[in-house]
mmCIF file of C-alpha atoms in Angstrom:
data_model
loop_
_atom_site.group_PDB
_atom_site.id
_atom_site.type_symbol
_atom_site.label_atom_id
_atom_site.label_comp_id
_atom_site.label_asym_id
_atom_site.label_seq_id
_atom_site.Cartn_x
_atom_site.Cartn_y
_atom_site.Cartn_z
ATOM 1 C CA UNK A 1 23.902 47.712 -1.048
ATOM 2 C CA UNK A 2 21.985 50.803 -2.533
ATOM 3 C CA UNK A 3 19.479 48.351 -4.025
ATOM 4 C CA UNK A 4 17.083 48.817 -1.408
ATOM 5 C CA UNK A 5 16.863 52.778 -1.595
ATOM 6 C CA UNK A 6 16.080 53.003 -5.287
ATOM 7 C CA UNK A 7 12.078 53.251 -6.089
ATOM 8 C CA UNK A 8 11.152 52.131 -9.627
ATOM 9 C CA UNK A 9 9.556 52.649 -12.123
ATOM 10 C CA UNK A 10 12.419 55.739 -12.640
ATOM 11 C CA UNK A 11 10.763 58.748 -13.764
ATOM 12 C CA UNK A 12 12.244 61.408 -16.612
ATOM 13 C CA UNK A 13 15.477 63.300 -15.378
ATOM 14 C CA UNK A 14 16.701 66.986 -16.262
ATOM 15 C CA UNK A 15 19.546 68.648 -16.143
ATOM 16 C CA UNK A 16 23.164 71.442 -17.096
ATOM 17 C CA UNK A 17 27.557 72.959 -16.093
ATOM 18 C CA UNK A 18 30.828 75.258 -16.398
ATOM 19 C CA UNK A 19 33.901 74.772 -17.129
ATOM 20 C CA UNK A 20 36.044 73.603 -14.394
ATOM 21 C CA UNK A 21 37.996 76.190 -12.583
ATOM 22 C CA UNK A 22 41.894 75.928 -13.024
ATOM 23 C CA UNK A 23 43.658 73.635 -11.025
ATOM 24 C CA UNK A 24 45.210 74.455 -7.806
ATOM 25 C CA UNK A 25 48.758 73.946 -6.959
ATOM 26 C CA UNK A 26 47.833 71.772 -4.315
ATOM 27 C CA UNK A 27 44.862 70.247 -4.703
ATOM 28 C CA UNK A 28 43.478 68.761 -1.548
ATOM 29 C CA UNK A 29 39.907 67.360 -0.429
ATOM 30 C CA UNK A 30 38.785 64.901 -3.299
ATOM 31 C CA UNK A 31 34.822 65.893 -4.099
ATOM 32 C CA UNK A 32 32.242 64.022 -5.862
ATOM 33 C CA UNK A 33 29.022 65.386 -7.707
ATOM 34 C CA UNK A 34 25.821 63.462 -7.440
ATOM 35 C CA UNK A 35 23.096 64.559 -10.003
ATOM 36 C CA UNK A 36 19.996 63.015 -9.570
ATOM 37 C CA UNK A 37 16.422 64.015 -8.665
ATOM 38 C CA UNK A 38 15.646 61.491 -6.853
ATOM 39 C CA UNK A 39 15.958 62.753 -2.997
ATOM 40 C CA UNK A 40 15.815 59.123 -1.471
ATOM 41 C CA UNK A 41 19.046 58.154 -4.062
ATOM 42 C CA UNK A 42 20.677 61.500 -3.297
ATOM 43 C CA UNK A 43 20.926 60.686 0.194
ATOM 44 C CA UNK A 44 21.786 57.086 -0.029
ATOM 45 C CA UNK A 45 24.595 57.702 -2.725
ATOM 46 C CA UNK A 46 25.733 61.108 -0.356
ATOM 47 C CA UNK A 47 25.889 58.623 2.755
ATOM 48 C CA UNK A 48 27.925 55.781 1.081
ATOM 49 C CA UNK A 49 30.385 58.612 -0.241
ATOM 50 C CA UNK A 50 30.661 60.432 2.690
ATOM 51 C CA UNK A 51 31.474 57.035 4.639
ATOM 52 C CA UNK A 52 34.171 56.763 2.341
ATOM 53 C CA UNK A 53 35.777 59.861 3.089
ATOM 54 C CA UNK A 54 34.677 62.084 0.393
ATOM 55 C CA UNK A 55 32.980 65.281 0.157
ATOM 56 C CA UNK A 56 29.981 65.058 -1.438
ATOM 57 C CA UNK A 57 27.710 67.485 -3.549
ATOM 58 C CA UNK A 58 24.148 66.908 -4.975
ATOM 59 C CA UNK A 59 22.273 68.573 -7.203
ATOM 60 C CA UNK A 60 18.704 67.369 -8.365
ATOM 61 C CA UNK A 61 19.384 68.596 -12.073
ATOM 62 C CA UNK A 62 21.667 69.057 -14.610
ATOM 63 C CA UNK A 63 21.153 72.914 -14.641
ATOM 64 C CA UNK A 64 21.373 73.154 -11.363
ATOM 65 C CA UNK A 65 24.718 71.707 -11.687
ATOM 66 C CA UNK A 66 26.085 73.783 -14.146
ATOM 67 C CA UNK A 67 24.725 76.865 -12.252
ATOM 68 C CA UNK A 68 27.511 76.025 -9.695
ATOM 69 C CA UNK A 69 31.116 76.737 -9.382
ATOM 70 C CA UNK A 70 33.360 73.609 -9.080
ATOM 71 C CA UNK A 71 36.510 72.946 -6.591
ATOM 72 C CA UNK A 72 39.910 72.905 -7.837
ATOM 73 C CA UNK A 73 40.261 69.577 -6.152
ATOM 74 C CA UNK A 74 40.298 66.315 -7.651
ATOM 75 C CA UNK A 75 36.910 65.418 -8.629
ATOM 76 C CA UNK A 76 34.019 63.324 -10.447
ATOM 77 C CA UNK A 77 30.099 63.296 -11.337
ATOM 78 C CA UNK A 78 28.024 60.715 -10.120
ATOM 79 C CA UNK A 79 25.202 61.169 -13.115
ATOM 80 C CA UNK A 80 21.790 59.586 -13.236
ATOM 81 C CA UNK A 81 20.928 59.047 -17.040
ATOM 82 C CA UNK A 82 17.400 60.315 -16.577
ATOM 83 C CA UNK A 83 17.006 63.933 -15.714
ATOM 84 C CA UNK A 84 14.187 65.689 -15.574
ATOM 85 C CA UNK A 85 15.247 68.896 -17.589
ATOM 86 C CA UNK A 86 17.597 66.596 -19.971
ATOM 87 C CA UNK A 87 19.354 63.144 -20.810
ATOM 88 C CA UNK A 88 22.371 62.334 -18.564
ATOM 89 C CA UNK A 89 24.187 61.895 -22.361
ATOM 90 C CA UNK A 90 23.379 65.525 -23.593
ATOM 91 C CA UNK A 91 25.196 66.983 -19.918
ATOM 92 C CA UNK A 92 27.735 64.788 -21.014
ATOM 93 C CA UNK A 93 28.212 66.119 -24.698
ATOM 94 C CA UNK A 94 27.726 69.760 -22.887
ATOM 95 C CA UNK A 95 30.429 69.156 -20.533
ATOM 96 C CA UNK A 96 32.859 68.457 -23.445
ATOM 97 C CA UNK A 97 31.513 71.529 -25.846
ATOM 98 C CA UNK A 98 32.607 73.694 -22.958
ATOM 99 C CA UNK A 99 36.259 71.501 -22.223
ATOM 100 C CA UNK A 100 34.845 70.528 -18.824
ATOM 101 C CA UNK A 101 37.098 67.430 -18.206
ATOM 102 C CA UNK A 102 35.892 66.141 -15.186
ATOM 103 C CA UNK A 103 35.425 62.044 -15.132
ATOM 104 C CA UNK A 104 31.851 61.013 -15.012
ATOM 105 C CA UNK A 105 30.019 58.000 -13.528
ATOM 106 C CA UNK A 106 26.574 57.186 -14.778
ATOM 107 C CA UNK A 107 23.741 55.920 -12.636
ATOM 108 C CA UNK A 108 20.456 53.720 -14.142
ATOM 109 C CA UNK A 109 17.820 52.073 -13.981
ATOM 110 C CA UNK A 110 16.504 52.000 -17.416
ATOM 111 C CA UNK A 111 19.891 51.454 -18.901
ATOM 112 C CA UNK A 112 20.669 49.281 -22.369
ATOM 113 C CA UNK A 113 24.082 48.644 -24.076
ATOM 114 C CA UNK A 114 23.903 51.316 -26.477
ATOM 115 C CA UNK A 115 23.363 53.747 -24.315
ATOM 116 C CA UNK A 116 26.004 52.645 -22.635
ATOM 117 C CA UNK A 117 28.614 52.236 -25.101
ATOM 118 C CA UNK A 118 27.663 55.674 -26.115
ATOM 119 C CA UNK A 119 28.560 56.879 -22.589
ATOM 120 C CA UNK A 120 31.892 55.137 -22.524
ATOM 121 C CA UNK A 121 32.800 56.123 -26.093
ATOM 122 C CA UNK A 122 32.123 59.766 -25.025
ATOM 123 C CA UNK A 123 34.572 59.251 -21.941
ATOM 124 C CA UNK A 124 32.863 57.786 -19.476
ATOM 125 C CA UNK A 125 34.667 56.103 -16.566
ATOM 126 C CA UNK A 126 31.906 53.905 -15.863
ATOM 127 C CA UNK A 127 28.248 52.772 -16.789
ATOM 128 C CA UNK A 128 26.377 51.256 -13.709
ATOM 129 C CA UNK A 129 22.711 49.772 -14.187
ATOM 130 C CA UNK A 130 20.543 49.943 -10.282
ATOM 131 C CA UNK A 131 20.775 47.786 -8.523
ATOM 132 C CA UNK A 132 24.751 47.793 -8.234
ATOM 133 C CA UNK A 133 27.342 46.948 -5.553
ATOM 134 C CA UNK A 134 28.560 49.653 -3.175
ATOM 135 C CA UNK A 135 31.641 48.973 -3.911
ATOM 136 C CA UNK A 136 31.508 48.747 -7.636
ATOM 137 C CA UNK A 137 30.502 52.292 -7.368
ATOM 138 C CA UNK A 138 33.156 53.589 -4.511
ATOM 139 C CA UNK A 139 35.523 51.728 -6.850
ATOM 140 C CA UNK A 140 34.690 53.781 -10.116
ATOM 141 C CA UNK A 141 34.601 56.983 -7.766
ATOM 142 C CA UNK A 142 38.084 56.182 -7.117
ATOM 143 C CA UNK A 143 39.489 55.678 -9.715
ATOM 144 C CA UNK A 144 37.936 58.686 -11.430
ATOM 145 C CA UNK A 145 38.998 61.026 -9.070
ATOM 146 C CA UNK A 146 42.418 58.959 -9.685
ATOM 147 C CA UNK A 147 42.330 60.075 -13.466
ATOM 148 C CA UNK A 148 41.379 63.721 -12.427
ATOM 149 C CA UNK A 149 44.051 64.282 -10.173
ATOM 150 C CA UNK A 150 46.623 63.358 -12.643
ATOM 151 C CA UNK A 151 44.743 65.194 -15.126
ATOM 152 C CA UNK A 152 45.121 68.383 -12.650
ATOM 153 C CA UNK A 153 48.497 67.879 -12.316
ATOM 154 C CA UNK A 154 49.526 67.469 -15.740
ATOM 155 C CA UNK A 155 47.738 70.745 -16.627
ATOM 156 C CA UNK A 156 49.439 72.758 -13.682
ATOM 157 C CA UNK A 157 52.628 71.623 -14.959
ATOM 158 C CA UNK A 158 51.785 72.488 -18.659
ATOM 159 C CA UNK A 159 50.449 75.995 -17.481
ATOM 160 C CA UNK A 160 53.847 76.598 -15.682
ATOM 161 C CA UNK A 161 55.552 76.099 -18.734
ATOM 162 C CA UNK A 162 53.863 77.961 -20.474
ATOM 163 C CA UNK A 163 54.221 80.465 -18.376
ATOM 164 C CA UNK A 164 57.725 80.051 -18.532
ATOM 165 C CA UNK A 165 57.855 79.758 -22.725
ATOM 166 C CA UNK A 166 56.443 83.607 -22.690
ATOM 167 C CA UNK A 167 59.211 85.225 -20.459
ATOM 168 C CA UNK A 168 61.358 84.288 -23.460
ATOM 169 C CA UNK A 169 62.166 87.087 -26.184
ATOM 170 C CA UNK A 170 60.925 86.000 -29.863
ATOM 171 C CA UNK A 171 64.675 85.664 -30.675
ATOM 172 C CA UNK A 172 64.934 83.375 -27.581
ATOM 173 C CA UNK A 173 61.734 81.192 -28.942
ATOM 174 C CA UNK A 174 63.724 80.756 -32.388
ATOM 175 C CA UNK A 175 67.318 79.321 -30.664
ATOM 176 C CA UNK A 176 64.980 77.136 -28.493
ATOM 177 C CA UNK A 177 63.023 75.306 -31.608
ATOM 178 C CA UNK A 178 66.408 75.011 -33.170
ATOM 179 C CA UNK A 179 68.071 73.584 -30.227
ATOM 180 C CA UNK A 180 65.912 71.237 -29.078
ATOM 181 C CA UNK A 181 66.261 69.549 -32.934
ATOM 182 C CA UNK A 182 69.524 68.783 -31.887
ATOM 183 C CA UNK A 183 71.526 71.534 -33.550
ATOM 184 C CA UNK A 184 74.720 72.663 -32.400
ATOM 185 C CA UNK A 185 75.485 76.433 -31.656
ATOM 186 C CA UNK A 186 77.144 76.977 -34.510
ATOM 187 C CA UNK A 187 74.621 75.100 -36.823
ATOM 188 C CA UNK A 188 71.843 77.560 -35.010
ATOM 189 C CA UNK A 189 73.791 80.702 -35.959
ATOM 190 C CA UNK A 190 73.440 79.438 -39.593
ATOM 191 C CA UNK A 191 70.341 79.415 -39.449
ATOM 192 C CA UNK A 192 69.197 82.331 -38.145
ATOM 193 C CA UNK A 193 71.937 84.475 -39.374
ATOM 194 C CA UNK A 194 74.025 85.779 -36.631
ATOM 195 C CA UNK A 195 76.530 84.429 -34.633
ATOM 196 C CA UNK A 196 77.748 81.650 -32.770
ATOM 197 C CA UNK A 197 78.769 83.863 -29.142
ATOM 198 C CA UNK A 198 75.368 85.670 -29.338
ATOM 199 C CA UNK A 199 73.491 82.084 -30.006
ATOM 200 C CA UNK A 200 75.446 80.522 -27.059
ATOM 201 C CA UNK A 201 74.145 83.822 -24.916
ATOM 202 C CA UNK A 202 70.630 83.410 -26.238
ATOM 203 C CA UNK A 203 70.727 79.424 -25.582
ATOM 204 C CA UNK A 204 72.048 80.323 -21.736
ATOM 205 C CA UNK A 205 69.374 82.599 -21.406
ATOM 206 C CA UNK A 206 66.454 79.998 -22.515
ATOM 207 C CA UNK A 207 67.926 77.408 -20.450
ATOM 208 C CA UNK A 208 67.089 79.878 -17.363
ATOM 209 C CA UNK A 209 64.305 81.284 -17.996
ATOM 210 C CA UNK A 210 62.778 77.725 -18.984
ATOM 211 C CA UNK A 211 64.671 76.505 -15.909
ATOM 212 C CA UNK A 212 66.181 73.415 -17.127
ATOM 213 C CA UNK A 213 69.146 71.475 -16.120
ATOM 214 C CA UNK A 214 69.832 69.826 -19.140
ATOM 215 C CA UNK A 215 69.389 69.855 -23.030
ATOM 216 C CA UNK A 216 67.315 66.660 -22.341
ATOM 217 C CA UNK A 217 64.956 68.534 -19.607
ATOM 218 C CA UNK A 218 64.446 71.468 -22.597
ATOM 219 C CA UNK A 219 63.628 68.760 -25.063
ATOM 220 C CA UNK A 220 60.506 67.746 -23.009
ATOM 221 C CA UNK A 221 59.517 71.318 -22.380
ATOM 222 C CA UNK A 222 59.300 71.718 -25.441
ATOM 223 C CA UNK A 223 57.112 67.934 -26.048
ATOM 224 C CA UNK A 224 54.658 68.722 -23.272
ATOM 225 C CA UNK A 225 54.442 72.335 -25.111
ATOM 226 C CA UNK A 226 54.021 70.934 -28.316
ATOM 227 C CA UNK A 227 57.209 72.917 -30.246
#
């Protein structure tokens, strides 16, 4: 157990961070953040991580943190609520001014339950007073960097399509919103005035350049683009 590498009293924390880079296509390497100025709990939490099989990064304050560049791997932030340059909660509300999405774990020893449900209500995966378990805290590393490599995912795949969604013509953009309503060709060509062979062309031409099979495949394009 870390229990017997944490000195108390705890003294006042600081601490700052950017925006996490975009996602690789592969994301590889899982990483986890520890902020804390503590050295003695640095080292303790690094060991237990790295015996884990994670890479491991610590910081002894939040602006040192957010001086840094982050990976493009799956990731989380192991955060001690007392900083010496600021509360663990005001990196947190930071992180989310600047859409920094990456799951955080908070660390305490002077913890109470409104500080925690503030925490959790902000998005945190997990609120741990010291002492705690090894494993309750490899568990909530887990399953953070879990959450952010779905997260990851989801946005590579949204990017893509969007990517996709701007190789079309404005034209193209108008037969696709129509289409994935449900209209038929003909119905389409009503609507925007033209007709039916040069909607059918236009349709053919979204359905490549999107590169979906079906009319059902478009449809959720267009969902996870929000048309």
């Amino acid at each position: 157990m870390l229990a017997t590498v944490f000195p108390e009293p705890y003294s006042e924390r600081k601490g700052i961070l950017k925006p996490t880079a975009k996602p690789a296509e592969k994301p590889i390497n899982p990483v986890v953040y520890v902020v804390d100025d503590d050295i003695s709990v640095r080292e303790a939490l690094s060991s237990l991580i790295r015996s884990a099989g994670l890479r491991v990064e610590t910081f002894s304050s939040a602006r040192e943190f957010l001086g840094q560049s982050l990976s493009n791997a799956p990731s989380c932030l192991v955060l001690d609520v007392r900083l010496p340059d600021q509360n663990g909660l005001t990196l947190q509300r930071e992180l989310a001014a600047i859409d920094n999405q990456i799951p955080i774990i908070f660390i305490t020893g002077h913890g109470d339950i409104p500080m925690s449900v503030r925490a959790i209500k902000a998005g945190a995966i997990e609120f741990l007073t010291k002492p705690f378990q090894d494993q309750e805290l490899l568990g909530a590393i887990h399953q953070a960097i879990k959450l952010d490599a779905e997260s990851k995912a989801k946005y590579s795949k949204t990017a893509e399509l969007r990517n996709r969604y701007e190789t079309l013509t404005q034209r193209e953009r108008e037969v696709m919103s129509w289409v994935v309503r449900g209209l038929l060709n003909k119905q389409v060509a009503s609507e925007l005035g033209t007709s039916e062979i040069t909607v059918k062309i236009q349709r053919a031409k979204v359905m490549q350049k999107m590169r979906a099979q079906s009319l059902v495949e478009l449809v959720h394009m267009a969902e996870t683009l929000g048309i």
